[in-house]
XYZ file of C-alpha atoms in Angstrom:
620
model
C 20.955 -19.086 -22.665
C 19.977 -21.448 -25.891
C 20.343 -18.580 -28.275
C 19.820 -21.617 -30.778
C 15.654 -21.199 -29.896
C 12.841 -21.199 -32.784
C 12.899 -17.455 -32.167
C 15.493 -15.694 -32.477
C 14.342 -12.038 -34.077
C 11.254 -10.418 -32.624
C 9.233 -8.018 -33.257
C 7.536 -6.779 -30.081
C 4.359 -4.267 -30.530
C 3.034 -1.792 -27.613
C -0.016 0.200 -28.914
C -1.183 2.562 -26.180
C -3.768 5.150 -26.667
C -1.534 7.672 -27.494
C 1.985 5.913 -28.716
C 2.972 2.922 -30.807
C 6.134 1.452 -30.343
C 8.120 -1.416 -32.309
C 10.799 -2.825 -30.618
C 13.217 -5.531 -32.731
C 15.007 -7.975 -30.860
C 17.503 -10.369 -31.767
C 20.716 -12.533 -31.046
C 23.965 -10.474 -31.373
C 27.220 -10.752 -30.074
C 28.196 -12.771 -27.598
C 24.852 -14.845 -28.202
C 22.842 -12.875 -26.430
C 19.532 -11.356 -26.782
C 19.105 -7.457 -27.355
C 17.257 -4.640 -28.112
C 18.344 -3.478 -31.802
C 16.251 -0.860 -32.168
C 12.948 0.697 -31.601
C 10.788 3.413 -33.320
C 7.500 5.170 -31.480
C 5.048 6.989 -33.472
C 2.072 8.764 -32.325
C -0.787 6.248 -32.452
C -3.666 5.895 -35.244
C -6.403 4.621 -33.371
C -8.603 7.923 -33.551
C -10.110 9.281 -37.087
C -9.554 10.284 -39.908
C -6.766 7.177 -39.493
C -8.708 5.060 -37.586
C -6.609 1.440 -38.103
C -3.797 0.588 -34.979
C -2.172 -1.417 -37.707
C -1.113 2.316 -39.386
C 1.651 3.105 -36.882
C 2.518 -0.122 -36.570
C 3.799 -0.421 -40.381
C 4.720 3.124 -39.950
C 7.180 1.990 -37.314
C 8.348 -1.474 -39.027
C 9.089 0.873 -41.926
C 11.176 3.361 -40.287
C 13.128 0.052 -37.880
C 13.736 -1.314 -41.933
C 15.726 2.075 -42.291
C 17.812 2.574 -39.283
C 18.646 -1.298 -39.174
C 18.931 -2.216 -43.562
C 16.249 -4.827 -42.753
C 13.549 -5.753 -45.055
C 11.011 -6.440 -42.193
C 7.588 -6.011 -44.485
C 7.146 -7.695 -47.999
C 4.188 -7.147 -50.048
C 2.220 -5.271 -46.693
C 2.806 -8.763 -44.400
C 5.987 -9.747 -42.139
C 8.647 -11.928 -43.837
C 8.340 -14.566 -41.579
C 10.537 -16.365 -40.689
C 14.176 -14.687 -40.740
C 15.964 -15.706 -43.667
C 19.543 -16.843 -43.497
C 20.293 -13.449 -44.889
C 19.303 -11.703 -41.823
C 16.436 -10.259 -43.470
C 12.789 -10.962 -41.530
C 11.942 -11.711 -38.141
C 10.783 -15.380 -36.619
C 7.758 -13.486 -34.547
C 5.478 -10.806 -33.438
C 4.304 -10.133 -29.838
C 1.766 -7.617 -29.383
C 0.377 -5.764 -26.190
C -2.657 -3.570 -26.483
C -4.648 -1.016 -24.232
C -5.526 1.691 -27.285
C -9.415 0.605 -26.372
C -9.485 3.311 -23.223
C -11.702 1.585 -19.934
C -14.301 -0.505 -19.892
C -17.277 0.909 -17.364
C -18.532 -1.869 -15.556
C -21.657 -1.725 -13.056
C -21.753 -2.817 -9.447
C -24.303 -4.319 -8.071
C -23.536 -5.238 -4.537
C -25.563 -6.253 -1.663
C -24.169 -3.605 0.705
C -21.450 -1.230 0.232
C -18.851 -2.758 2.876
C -16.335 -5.731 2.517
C -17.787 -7.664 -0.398
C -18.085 -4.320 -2.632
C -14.925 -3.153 -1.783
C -13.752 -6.512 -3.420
C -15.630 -6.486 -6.237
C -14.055 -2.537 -6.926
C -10.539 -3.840 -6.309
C -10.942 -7.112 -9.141
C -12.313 -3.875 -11.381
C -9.753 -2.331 -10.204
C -6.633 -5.198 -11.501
C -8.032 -4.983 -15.249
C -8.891 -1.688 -17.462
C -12.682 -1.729 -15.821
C -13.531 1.139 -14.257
C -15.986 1.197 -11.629
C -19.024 3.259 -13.213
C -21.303 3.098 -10.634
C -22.047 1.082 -7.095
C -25.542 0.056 -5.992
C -26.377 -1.618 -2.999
C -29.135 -3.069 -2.231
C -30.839 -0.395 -0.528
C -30.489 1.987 -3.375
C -31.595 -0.852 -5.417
C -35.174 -1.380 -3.009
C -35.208 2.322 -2.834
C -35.860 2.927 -6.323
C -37.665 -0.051 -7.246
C -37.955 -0.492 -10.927
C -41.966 -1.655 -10.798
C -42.461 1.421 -8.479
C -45.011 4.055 -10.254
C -42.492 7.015 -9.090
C -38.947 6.723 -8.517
C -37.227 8.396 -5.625
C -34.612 10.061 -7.989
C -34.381 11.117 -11.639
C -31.080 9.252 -12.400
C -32.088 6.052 -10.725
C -29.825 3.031 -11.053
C -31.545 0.827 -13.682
C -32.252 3.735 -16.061
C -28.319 3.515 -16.784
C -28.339 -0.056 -17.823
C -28.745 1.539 -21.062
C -25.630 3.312 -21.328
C -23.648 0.043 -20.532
C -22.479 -0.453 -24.056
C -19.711 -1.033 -24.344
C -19.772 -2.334 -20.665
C -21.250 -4.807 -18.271
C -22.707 -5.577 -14.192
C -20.915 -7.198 -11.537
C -22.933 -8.506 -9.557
C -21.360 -9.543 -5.832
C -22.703 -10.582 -2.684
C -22.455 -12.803 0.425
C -19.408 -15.146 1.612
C -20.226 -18.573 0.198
C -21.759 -20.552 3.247
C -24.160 -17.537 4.072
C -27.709 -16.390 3.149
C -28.419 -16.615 -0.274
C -31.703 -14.193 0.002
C -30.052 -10.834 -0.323
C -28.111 -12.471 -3.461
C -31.662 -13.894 -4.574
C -33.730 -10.597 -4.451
C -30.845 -8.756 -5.846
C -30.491 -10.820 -9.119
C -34.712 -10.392 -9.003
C -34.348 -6.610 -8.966
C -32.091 -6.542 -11.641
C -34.059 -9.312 -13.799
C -37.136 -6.319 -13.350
C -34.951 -3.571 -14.246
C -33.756 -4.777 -17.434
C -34.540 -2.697 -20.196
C -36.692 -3.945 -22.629
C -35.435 -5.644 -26.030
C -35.770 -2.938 -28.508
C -37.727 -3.606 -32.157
C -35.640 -3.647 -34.525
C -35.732 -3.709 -38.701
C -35.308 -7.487 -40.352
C -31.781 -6.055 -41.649
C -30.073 -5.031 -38.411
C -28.336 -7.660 -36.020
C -30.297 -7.810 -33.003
C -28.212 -5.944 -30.100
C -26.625 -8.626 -28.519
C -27.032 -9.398 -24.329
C -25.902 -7.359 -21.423
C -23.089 -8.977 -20.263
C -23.615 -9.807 -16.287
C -20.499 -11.625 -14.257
C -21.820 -13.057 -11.003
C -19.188 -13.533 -8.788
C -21.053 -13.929 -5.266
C -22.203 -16.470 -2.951
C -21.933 -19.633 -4.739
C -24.731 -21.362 -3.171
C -26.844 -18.749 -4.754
C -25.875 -19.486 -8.432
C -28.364 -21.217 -9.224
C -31.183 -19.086 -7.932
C -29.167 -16.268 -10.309
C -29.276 -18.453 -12.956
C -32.986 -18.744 -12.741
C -33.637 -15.108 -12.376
C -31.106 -13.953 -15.470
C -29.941 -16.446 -17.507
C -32.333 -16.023 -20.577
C -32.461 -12.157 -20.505
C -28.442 -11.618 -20.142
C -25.161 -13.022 -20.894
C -24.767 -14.234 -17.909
C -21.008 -15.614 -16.559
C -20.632 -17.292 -13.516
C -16.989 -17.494 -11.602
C -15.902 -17.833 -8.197
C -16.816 -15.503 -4.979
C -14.618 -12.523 -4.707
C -15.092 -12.821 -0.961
C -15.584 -16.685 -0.429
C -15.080 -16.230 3.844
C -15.167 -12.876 5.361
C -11.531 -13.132 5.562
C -10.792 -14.567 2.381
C -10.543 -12.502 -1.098
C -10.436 -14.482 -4.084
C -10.126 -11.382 -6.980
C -8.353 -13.737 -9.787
C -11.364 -15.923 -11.629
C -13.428 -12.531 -11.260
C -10.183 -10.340 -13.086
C -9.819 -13.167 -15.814
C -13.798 -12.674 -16.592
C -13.763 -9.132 -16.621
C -10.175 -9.159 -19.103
C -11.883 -11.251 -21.515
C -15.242 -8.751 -21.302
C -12.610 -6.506 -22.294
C -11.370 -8.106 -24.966
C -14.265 -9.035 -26.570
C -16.067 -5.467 -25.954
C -13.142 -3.195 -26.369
C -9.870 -4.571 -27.951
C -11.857 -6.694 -30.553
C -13.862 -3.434 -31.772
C -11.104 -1.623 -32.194
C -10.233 -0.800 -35.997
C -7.329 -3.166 -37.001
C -6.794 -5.174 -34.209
C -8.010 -8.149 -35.718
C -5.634 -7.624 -38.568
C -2.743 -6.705 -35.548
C -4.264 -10.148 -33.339
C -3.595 -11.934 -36.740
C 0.104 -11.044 -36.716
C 0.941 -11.884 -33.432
C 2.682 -14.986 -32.001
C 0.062 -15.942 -29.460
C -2.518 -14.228 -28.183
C -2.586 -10.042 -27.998
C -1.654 -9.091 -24.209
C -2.700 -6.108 -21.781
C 0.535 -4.083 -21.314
C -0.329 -4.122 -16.970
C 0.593 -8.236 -17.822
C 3.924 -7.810 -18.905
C 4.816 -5.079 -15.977
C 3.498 -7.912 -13.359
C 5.680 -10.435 -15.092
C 8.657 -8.242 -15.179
C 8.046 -7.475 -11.738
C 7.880 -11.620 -10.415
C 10.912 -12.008 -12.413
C 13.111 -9.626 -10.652
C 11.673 -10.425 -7.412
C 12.961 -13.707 -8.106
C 16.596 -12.565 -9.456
C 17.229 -10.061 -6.886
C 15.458 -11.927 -3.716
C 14.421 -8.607 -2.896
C 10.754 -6.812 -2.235
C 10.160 -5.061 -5.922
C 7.200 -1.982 -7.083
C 6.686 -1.745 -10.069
C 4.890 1.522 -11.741
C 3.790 2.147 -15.266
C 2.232 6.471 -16.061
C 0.803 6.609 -19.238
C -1.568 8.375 -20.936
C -4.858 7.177 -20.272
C -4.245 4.576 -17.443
C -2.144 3.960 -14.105
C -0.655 0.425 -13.348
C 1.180 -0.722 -10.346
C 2.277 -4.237 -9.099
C 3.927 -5.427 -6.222
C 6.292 -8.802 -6.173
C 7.875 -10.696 -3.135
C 9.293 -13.947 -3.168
C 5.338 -16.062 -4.667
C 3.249 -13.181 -3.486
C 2.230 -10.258 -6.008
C -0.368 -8.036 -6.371
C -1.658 -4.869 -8.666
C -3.694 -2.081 -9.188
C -5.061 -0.728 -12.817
C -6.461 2.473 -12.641
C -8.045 2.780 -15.952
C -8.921 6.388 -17.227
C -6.632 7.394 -15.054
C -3.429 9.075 -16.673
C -1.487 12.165 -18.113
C -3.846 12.551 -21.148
C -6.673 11.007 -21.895
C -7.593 9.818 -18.536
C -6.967 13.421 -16.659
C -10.346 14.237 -16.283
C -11.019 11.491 -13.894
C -7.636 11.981 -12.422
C -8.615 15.690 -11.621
C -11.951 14.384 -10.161
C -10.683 12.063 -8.023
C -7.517 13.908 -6.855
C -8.948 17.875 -6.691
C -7.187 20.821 -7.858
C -5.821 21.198 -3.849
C -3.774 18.094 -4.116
C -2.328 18.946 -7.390
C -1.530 22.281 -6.557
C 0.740 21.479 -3.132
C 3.816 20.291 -5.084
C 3.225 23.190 -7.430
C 6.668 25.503 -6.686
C 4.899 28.841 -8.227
C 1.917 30.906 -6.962
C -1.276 29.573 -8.478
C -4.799 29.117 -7.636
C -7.014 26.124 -7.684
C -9.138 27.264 -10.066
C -6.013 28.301 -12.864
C -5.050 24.314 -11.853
C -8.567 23.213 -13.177
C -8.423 24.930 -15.914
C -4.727 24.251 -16.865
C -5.457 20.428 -16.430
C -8.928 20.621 -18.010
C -7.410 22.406 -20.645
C -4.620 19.766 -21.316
C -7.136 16.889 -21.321
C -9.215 19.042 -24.485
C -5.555 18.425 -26.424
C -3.954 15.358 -24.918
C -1.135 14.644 -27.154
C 0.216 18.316 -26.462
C 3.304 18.547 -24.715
C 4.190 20.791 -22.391
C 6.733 23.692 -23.242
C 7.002 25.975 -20.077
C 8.788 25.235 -16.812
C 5.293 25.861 -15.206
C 3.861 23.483 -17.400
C 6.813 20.867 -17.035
C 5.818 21.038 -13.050
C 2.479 20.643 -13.112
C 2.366 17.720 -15.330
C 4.616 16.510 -12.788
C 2.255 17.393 -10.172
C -0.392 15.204 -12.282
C 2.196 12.708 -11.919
C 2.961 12.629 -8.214
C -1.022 12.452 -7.884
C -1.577 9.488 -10.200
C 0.967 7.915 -8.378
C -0.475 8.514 -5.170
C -3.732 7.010 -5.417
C -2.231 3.975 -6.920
C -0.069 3.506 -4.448
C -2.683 3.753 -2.406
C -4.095 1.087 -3.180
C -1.340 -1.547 -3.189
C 0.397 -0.199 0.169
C -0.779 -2.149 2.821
C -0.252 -5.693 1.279
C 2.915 -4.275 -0.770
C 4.865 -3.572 2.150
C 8.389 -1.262 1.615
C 10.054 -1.461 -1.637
C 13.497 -2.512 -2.046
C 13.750 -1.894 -5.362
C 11.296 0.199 -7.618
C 10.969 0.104 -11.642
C 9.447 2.681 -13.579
C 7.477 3.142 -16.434
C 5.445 4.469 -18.832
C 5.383 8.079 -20.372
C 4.285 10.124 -17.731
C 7.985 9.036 -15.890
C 10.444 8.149 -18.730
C 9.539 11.448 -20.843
C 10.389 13.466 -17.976
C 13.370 16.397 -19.254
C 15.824 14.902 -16.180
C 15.855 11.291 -14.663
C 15.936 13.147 -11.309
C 12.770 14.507 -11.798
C 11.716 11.215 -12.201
C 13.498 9.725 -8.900
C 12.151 12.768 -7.060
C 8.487 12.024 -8.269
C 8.583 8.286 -6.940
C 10.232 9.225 -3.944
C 7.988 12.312 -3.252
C 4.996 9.751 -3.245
C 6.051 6.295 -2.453
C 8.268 7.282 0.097
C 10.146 4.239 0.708
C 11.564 4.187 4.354
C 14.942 1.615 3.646
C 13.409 -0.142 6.742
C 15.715 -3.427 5.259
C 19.205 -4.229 6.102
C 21.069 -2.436 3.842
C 19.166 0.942 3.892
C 19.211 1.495 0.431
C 16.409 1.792 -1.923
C 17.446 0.580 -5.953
C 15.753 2.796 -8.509
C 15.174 2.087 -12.387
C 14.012 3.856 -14.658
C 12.654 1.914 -18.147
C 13.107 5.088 -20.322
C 12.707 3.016 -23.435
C 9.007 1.773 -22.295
C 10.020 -1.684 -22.741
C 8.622 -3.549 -19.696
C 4.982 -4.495 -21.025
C 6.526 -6.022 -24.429
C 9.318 -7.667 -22.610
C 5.896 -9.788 -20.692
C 4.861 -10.797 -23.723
C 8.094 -11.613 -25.058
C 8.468 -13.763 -22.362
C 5.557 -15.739 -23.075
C 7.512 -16.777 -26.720
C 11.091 -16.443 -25.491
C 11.890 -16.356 -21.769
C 15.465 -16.381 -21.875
C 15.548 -13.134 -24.342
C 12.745 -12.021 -22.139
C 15.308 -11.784 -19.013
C 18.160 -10.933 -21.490
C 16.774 -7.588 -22.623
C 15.086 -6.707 -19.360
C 18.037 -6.773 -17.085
C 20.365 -5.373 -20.394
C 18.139 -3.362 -21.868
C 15.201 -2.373 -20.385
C 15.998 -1.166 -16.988
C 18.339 1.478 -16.732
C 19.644 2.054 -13.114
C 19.460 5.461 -11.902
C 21.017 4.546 -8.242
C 20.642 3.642 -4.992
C 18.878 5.515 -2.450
C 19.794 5.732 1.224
C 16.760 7.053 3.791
C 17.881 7.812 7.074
C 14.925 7.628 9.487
C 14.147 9.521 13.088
C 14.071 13.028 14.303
C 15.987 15.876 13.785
C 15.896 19.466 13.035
C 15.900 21.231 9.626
C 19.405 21.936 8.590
C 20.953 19.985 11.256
C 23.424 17.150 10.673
C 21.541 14.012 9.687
C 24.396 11.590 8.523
C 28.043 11.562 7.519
C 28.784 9.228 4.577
C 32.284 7.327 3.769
C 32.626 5.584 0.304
C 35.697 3.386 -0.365
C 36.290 2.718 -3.653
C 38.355 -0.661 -5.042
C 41.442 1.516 -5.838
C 41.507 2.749 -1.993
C 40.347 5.877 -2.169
C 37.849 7.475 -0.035
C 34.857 9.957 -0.606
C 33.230 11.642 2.600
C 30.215 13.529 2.292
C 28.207 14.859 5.135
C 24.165 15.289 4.836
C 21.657 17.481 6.568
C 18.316 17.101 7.738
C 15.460 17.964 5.522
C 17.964 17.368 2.476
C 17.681 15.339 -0.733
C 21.088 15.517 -2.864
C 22.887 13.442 -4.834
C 26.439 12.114 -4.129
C 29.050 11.776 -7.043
C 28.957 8.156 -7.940
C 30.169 6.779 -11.150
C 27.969 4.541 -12.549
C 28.537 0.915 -12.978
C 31.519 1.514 -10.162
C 31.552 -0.085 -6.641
C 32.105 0.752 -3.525
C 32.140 0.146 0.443
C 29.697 2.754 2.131
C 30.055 3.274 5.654
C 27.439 5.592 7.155
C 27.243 7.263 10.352
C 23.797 8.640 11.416
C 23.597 11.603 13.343
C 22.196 10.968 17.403
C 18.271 10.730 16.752
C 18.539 9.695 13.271
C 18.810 5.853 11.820
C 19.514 3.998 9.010
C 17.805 0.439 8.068
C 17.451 -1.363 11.023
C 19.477 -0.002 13.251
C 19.262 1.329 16.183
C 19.181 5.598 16.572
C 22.996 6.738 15.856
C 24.410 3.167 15.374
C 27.109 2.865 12.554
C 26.064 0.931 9.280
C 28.638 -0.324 6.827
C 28.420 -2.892 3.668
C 32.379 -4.196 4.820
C 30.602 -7.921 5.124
C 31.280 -8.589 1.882
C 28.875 -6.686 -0.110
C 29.242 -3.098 -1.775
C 27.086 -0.308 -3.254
C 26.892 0.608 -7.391
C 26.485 3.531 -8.377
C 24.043 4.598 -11.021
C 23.165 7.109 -13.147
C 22.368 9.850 -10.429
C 25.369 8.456 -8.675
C 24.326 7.860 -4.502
C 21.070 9.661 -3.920
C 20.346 10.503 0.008
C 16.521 11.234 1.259
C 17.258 12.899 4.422
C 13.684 14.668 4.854
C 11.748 12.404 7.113
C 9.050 9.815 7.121
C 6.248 10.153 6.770
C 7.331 13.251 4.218
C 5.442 16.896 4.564
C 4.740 19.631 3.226
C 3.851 23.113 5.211
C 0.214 24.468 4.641
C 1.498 28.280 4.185
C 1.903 28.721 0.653
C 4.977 31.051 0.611
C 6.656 28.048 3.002
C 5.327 25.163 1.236
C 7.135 26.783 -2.473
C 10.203 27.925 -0.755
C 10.994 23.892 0.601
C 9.763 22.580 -2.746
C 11.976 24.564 -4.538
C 14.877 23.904 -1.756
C 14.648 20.229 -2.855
C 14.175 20.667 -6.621
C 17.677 23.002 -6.747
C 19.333 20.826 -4.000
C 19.155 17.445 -6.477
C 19.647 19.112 -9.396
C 15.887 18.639 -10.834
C 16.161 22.351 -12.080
C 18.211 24.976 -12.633
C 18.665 28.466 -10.446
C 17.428 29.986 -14.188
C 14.693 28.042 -14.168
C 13.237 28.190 -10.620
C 14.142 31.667 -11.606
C 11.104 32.112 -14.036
C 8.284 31.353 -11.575
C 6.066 33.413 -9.835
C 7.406 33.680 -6.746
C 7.190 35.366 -3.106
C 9.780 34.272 -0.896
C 8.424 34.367 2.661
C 9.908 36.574 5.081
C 9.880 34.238 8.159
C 10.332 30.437 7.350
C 8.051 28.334 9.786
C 8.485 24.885 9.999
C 5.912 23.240 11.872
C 3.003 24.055 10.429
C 3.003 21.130 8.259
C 0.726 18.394 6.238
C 1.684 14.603 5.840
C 1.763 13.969 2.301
């Protein structure tokens, strides 16, 4: 590591929607890059504050207390560090305080080509505000005397502002008609120019990104060019089996930037700071996921829950992928989570009695006061709830080409501000449901409970070696391994026996039933043989039903925070549909890891069931 580099001390900025954090790094002992300290403040993009920059020198302030640095001088940074220590060399900034950008689709049907178009939306902080095909689009003609439908597609160009249309259509060596009379309908539906007073700045284009058939450029050129901005890049769907989503993403980021980031107040003041450009915090997590994909050799998911949006990204060997679900979170986007999820969904992994409506109005209720947190058990568990359901229609979206994690990083609010790290585990394993299908068995979980992973991305774009430094030192904080045996088996019955041998000799054996989740004393840091015998029916990795697996070829098992955790209930993972059932296994598994207390379960409302069926059941 040259710990001798042009920057040394850092400053590294995250300013979400709802927090600000400032993170200093710098060399220490041992020459080696680490976190110092950090300070997160409740963020002052809303009135009456209205200026990101606020919390930012609100949090350089308080990092000049706790570390007896003079960081600010005069309002600016002391750049660079002085020989006295005092100063930093840099600031790296992420951003994504602007909330989504709604973005318009105009497709020429609804099938493969549209699908793309959502899913480049869908890799950025766009959100999808509306599809139109082309039918809809000849249905409701905009020369026609009458439309069809009161809310007809072109009457909401004019609520694109911020905002923008992609327009997609066609692989590239088919018919360029449909593309043609598409661009023509939209040329026609283009709202008129308003007049405006000699003193006001004329309202500036409609922003269009054409990313279809690429022989049909040109005739889209002739039909919008001089009424929109119009911004041609590469087919999202250049052969039928073919998707091309990057040159479409990289348009649609820098709509965002110029519509949303650049509008917000202070972040030219905050772009002015940083080292480079300002990043979007879903950059860093896909950079932090490559890199350990790369370190580890090993299949890595990668989550980020904050307030307002989702992330996830995948990394394997030179493949990744993501999803950004913007308006999508714990706060500020739980409206459209709770639209797109239901009350039903949120209320299965809800312990307590409650109805679907109390749900909606608990959730609808939160999203009035986003920054409150909640103080109840009840409320603890259903912002979990929120959390499992974000979760889930992320993963959804990444789980076909993502394949089965072998190690899975978490991050964001919604996960690291959880009151136990095993509520976290239990939330990503509740929903992701990794299967251990690899040769080991195990499943590695992290938890990044200091929200460092999008400023360690663009940290890496100034410094890569601290980059790695305070990722793998800092960052990530291992909460354990996780074992999954697979197969069939009834509840309660033995599913496994387990056998760790420690360095010094001595042996731990622990035996596991089906339909359990515990955790297995396991000190962290320390290593250890595991030798596990699966119950007949029931498998581990990729073995075969029964067949012994043991790490005695050389390598061993660490354990981690929540020592050896063991997923013995089943893939796929379900939950009964009777109610009574369906609270008495959810709180089974919340007591038997240790998620919450016997008091706590103890304050719910309640009715154990008198009979416990177990195969009435619904795959999660």
């Amino acid at each position: 590591m040259d710990a001798d580099a042009d920057f040394r001390a850092v400053l590294a900025v995250d300013c979400g929607i709802e927090r600000t954090r400032v993170s200093l790094v710098d060399v220490v002992e041992e020459n080696e890059f680490r976190l110092v300290a950090q300070c997160e403040l409740p963020s002052t993009v809303d009135p009456p504050l209205a200026d990101v920059t606020i919390a930012v020198r609100q949090a350089i302030a308080e990092l000049e207390g706790c570390t007896g640095r003079r960081l600010l001088e005069d309002g600016r940074l002391r750049i660079p560090q002085g020989r006295d220590g005092q100063g930093v060399d840099a600031l790296v900034a992420t951003c994504s305080a602007g909330g989504p950008l709604p973005i318009l689709v105009l497709a020429v049907t609804s099938d493969i080509t549209a699908r793309s178009a959502i899913r480049a939306l869908e890799g950025t902080y766009a959100v999808p505000f509306r599809v139109v095909t082309m039918d809809e689009a000849l249905q409701n003609d905009p020369l026609a005397e009458t439309p069809q439908e009161d809310e007809v597609w072109w009457k909401t160009l004019e609520r694109l502002s911020p905002g923008g249309i992609l327009l997609v259509g066609g692989v590239d060596s088919g018919n360029i008609a449909p593309v043609r009379a598409l661009a023509r309908l939209l040329a026609e539906a283009l709202p008129p120019c308003p007049t405006r007073p000699e003193h006001e700045a004329p309202r500036p284009p409609l922003p269009v990104i054409y990313a279809g058939n690429r022989r049909a450029q040109e005739a889209v050129q002739r039909y919008l060019a001089e009424q929109v901005d119009l911004r041609l890049t590469e087919n999202v769907r250049p052969r039928m089996h073919e998707e091309n989503l990057q040159p479409a993403r990289q348009e649609i980021a820098r709509l965002y930037e110029e519509q949303v980031l650049r509008n917000l107040p202070g972040y030219e003041e905050l772009a002015s700071w940083a080292q480079g450009s300002v990043q979007m915090p879903y950059m860093g997590l896909q950079l932090a996921a490559r890199f350990l994909a790369s370190y580890h050799r090993r299949r890595v998911l990668a989550v980020d829950l904050g307030s307002a949006s989702t992330a996830i990204v995948w990394a394997a060997g030179e493949e990744c992928g993501r999803a950004v679900l913007g308006q999508f979170g714990l706060g500020y986007g739980l409206a459209r989570l709770l639209a797109r999820r239901g009350a039903g969904r949120i209320r299965r992994w809800l312990p307590f009695s409650i109805s679907e409506e109390e749900v909606r109005t608990r959730v609808l209720n939160r999203y009035l006061r986003p920054r409150t947190l909640p103080t109840t058990v009840e409320d603890i568990l259903l912002q979990q709830a929120l959390a499992r359901e974000a979760l889930a229609e992320a993963w959804a979206r990444v789980q076909e080409e993502a394949g089965q994690p072998e190690i899975v990083v978490a991050t964001g609010g919604g996960l690291a501000r959880m009151p136990r790290p095993v509520q976290a585990a239990l939330a990503l394993l509740d929903v992701l449901t990794p299967s251990g299908e690899n040769p080991t068995g195990l499943v590695e979980l992290y938890l990044d409970r200091s929200c460092l992973l999008p400023s360690v991305g663009a940290l890496a774009m100034l410094n890569p070696d601290a980059a790695a430094c305070v990722l793998l030192r800092d960052a990530l904080w291992y909460l354990g391994p996780c074992l999954v045996p697979l197969g069939r088996a009834k509840p309660g019955a033995p599913a496994l026996s387990l056998e760790l041998e420690y360095a010094n000799e001595m042996r731990q054996q622990v035996e596991v039933r089906w339909g359990d989740v515990v955790l297995i004393p396991f000190r962290m840091g320390e290593e250890a043989h595991l030798t596990v015998r699966p119950a007949r029916g029931v498998y581990v990795g990729q073995g075969r039903p029964g067949e012994q697996l043991t790490t005695r070829g050389g390598e061993t098992v660490r354990g981690g925070a929540l020592g050896l955790i063991v997923d013995a209930r089943g893939r796929p993972l379900f939950l009964p549909e009777a109610e009574e059932e369906r609270q008495g296994l959810l709180r089974n598994w919340l007591r038997r890891c240790g998620a919450y207390t016997e008091d706590e379960l103890a304050e719910l409302r309640y009715q154990p069931p008198e009979e416990m069926v177990s195969d009435a059941a619904t795959a999660v």
